[in-house]
Short mmCIF file of C-alpha atoms in Angstrom, two decimals:
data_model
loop_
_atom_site.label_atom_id
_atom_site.label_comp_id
_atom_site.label_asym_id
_atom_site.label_seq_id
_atom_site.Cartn_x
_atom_site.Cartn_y
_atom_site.Cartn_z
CA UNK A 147 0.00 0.00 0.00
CA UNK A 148 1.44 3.09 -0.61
CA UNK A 149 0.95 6.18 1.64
CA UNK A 150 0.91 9.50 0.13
CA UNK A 151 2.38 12.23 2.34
CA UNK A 152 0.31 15.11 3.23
CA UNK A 153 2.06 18.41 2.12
CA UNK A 154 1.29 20.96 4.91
CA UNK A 155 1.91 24.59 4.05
CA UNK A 156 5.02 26.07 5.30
CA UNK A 157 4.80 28.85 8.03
CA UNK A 158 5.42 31.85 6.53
CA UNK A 159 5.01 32.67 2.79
CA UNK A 160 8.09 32.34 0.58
CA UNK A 161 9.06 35.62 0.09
CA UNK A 162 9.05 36.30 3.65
CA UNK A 163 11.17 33.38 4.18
CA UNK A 164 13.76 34.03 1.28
CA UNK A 165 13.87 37.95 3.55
CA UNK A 166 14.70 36.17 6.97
CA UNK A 167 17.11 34.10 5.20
CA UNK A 168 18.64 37.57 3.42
CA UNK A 169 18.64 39.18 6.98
CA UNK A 170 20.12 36.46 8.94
CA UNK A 171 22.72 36.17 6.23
CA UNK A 172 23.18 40.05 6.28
CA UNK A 173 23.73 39.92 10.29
CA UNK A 174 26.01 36.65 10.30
CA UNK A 175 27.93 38.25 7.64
CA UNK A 176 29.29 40.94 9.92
CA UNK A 177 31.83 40.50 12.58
CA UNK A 178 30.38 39.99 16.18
CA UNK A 179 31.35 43.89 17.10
CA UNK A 180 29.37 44.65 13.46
CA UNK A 181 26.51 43.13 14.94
CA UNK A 182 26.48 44.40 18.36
CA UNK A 183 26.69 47.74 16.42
CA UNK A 184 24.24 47.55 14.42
CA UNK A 185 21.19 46.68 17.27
CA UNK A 186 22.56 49.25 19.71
CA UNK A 187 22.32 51.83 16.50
CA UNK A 188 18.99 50.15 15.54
CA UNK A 189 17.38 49.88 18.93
CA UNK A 190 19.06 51.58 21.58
CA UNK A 191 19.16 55.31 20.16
CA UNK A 192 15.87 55.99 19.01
CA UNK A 193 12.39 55.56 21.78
CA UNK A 194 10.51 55.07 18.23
CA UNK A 195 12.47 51.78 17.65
CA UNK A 196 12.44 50.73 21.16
CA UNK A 197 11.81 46.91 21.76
CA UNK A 198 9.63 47.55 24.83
CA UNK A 199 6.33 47.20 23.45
CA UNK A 200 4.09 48.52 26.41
CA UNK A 201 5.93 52.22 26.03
CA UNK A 202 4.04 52.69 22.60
CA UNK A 203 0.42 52.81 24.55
CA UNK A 204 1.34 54.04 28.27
CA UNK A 205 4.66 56.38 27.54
CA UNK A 206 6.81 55.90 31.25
CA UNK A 207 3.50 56.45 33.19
CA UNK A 208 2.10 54.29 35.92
CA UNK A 209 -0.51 52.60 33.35
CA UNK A 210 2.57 51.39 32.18
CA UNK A 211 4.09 50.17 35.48
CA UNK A 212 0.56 47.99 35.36
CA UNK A 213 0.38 46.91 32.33
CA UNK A 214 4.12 45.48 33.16
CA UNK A 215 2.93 43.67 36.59
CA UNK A 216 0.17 42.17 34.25
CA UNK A 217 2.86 40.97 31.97
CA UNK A 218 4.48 39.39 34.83
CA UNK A 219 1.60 37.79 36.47
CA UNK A 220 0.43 36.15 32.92
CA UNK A 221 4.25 34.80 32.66
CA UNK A 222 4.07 33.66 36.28
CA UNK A 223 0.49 31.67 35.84
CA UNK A 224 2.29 29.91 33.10
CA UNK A 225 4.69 28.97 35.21
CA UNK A 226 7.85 30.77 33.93
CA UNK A 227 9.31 33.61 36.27
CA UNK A 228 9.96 36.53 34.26
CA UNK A 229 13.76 37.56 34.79
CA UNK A 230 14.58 40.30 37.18
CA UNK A 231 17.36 42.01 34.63
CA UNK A 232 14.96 42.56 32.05
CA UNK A 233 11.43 43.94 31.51
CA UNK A 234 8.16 41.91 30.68
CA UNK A 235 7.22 43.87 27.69
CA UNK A 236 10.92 43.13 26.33
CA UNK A 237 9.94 41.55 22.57
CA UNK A 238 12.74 38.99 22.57
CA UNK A 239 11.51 38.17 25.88
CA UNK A 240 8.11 37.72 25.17
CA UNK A 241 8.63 35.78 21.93
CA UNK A 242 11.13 33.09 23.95
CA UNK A 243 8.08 32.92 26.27
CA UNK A 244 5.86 32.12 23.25
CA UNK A 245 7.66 29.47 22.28
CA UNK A 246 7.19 28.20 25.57
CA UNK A 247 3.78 28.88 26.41
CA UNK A 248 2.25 29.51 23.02
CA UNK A 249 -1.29 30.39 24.06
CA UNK A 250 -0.80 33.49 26.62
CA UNK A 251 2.24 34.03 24.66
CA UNK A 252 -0.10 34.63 21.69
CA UNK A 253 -2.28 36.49 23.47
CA UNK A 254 0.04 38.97 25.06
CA UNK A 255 1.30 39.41 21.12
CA UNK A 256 -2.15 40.97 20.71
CA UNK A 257 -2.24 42.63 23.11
CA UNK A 258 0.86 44.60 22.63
CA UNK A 259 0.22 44.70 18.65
CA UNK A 260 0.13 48.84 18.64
CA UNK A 261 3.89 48.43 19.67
CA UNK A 262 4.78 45.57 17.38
CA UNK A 263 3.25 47.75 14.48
CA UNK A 264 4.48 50.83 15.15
CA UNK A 265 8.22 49.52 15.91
CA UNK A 266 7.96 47.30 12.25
CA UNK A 267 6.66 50.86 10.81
CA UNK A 268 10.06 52.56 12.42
CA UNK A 269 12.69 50.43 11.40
CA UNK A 270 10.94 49.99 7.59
CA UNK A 271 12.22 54.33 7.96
CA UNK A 272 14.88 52.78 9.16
CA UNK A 273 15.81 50.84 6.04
CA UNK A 274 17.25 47.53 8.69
CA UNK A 275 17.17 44.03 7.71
CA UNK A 276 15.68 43.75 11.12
CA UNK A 277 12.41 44.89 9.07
CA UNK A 278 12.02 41.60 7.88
CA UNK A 279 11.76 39.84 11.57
CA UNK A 280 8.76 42.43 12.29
CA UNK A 281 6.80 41.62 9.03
CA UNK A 282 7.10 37.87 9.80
CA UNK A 283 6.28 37.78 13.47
CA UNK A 284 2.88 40.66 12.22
CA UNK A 285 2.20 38.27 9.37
CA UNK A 286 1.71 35.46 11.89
CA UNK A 287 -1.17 37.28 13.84
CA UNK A 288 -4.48 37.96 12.68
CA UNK A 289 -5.84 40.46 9.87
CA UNK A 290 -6.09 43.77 12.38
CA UNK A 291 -9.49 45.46 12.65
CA UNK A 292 -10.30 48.87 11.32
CA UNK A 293 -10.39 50.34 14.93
CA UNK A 294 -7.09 49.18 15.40
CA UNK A 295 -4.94 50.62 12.93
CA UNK A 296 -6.84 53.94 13.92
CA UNK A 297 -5.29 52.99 17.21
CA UNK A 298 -1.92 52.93 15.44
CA UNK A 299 -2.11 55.57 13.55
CA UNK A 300 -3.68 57.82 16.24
CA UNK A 301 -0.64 56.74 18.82
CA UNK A 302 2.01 57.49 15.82
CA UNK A 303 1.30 60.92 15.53
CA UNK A 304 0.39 61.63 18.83
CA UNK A 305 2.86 59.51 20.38
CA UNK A 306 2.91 57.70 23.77
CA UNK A 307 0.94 59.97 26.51
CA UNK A 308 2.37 61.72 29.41
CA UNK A 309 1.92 61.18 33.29
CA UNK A 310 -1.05 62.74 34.75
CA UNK A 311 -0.59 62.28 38.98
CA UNK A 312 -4.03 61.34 40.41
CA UNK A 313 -5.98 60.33 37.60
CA UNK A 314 -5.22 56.82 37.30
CA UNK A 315 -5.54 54.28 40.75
CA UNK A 316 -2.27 52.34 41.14
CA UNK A 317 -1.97 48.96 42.30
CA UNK A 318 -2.21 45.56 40.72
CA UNK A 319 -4.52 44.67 38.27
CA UNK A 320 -6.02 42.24 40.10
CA UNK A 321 -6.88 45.05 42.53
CA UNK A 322 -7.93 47.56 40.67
CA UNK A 323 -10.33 45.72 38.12
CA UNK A 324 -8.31 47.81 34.65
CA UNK A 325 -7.29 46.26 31.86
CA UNK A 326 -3.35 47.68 31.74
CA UNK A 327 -3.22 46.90 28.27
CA UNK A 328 -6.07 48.74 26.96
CA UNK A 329 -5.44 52.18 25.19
CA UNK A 330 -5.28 55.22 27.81
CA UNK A 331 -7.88 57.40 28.33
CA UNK A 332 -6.29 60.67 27.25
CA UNK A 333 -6.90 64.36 28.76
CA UNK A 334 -8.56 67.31 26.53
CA UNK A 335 -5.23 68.46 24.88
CA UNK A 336 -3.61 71.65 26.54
CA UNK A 337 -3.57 75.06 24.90
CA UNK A 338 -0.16 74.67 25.45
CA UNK A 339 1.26 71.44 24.29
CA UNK A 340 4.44 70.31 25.53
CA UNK A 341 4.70 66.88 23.90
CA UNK A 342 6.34 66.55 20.61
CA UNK A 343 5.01 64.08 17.68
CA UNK A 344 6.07 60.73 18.83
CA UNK A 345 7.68 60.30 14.74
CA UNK A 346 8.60 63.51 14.05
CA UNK A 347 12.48 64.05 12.63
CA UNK A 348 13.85 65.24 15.84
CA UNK A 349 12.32 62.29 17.92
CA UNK A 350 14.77 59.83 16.08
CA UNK A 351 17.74 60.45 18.67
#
């Protein structure tokens, strides 16, 4: 009898694949100080390419501080204790802890999708082979809504909010009923706005 072997389709699409494949090639190519270079240029210089996804909704505000003890608590009900040298909302972090747990992991990927969207949309300005990883990981995660790229676009030119002391209850968010990941409810803008545009040409550095 002869069995016929089912063909599944592969994860990603080919073209994505054949960019990974250029990327990784592109980074392995490069001496290990090349490399190192070319992340901390990438990531650690500009806030609009930062890999910390919660600081695209909350800014450094205490919304953020919550949604970040929420991020621990899911890791911790999955049984993985998040490290203490690195943040929750840390995107190599969170995608390790995918792999591991795939359905919270999943979850918190859609949850912090406004950061993974508007970090891809950066380093595409960016013109880094790192663009490739984003549009694979975004590719992977369901068709977005039309609300939600309003979302995007709304936090992109507005960019992350500010801290407003006494508006918010602090504590966690199994005490104080809020979903920390859910957009901010923002003040009536100021007469006299302080905040730049969270994409504008001096933000970069």
């Amino acid at each position: 009898m002869v069995r016929h072997r089912v063909r599944r389709p592969p994860l990603l699409p080919v073209h994505r694949q054949r960019r990974l494949a250029a990327a990784r090639d592109h980074l392995l190519g490069l001496p290990p100080t090349g490399t190192a270079q070319q992340y901390v240029d990438t990531f650690d210089h500009a806030r609009r390419r930062s890999l910390h996804l919660t600081y695209y909704r909350h800014g450094d505000t205490r919304a953020r501080g919550m949604a970040l003890l929420a991020l621990k608590h899911t890791f911790r009900q999955a049984g993985h204790e998040p490290p203490e040298a690195e943040l929750p909302d840390f995107l190599p972090l969170i995608l390790e802890f995918a792999a591991l747990a795939p359905e919270p992991g999943h979850r918190i990927l859609l949850q912090c999708r406004a950061g993974l969207e508007l970090v891809r949309q950066a380093l595409h300005q960016h013109s880094t082979p790192y663009a490739a990883v984003l549009d694979s990981l975004c590719g992977r995660l369901p068709e977005p809504a039309r609300h939600e790229r309003d979302t995007w676009r709304r936090l992109a030119a507005e960019g992350p909010p500010g801290e407003h002391v006494g508006l918010e209850p602090f504590g966690p968010p199994e005490q104080t009923g809020l979903d920390p990941i859910a957009p901010p409810v923002r003040p009536a803008p100021s007469a006299h706005p302080t905040q730049r545009a969270f994409l504008s040409a001096k933000e970069g550095r």
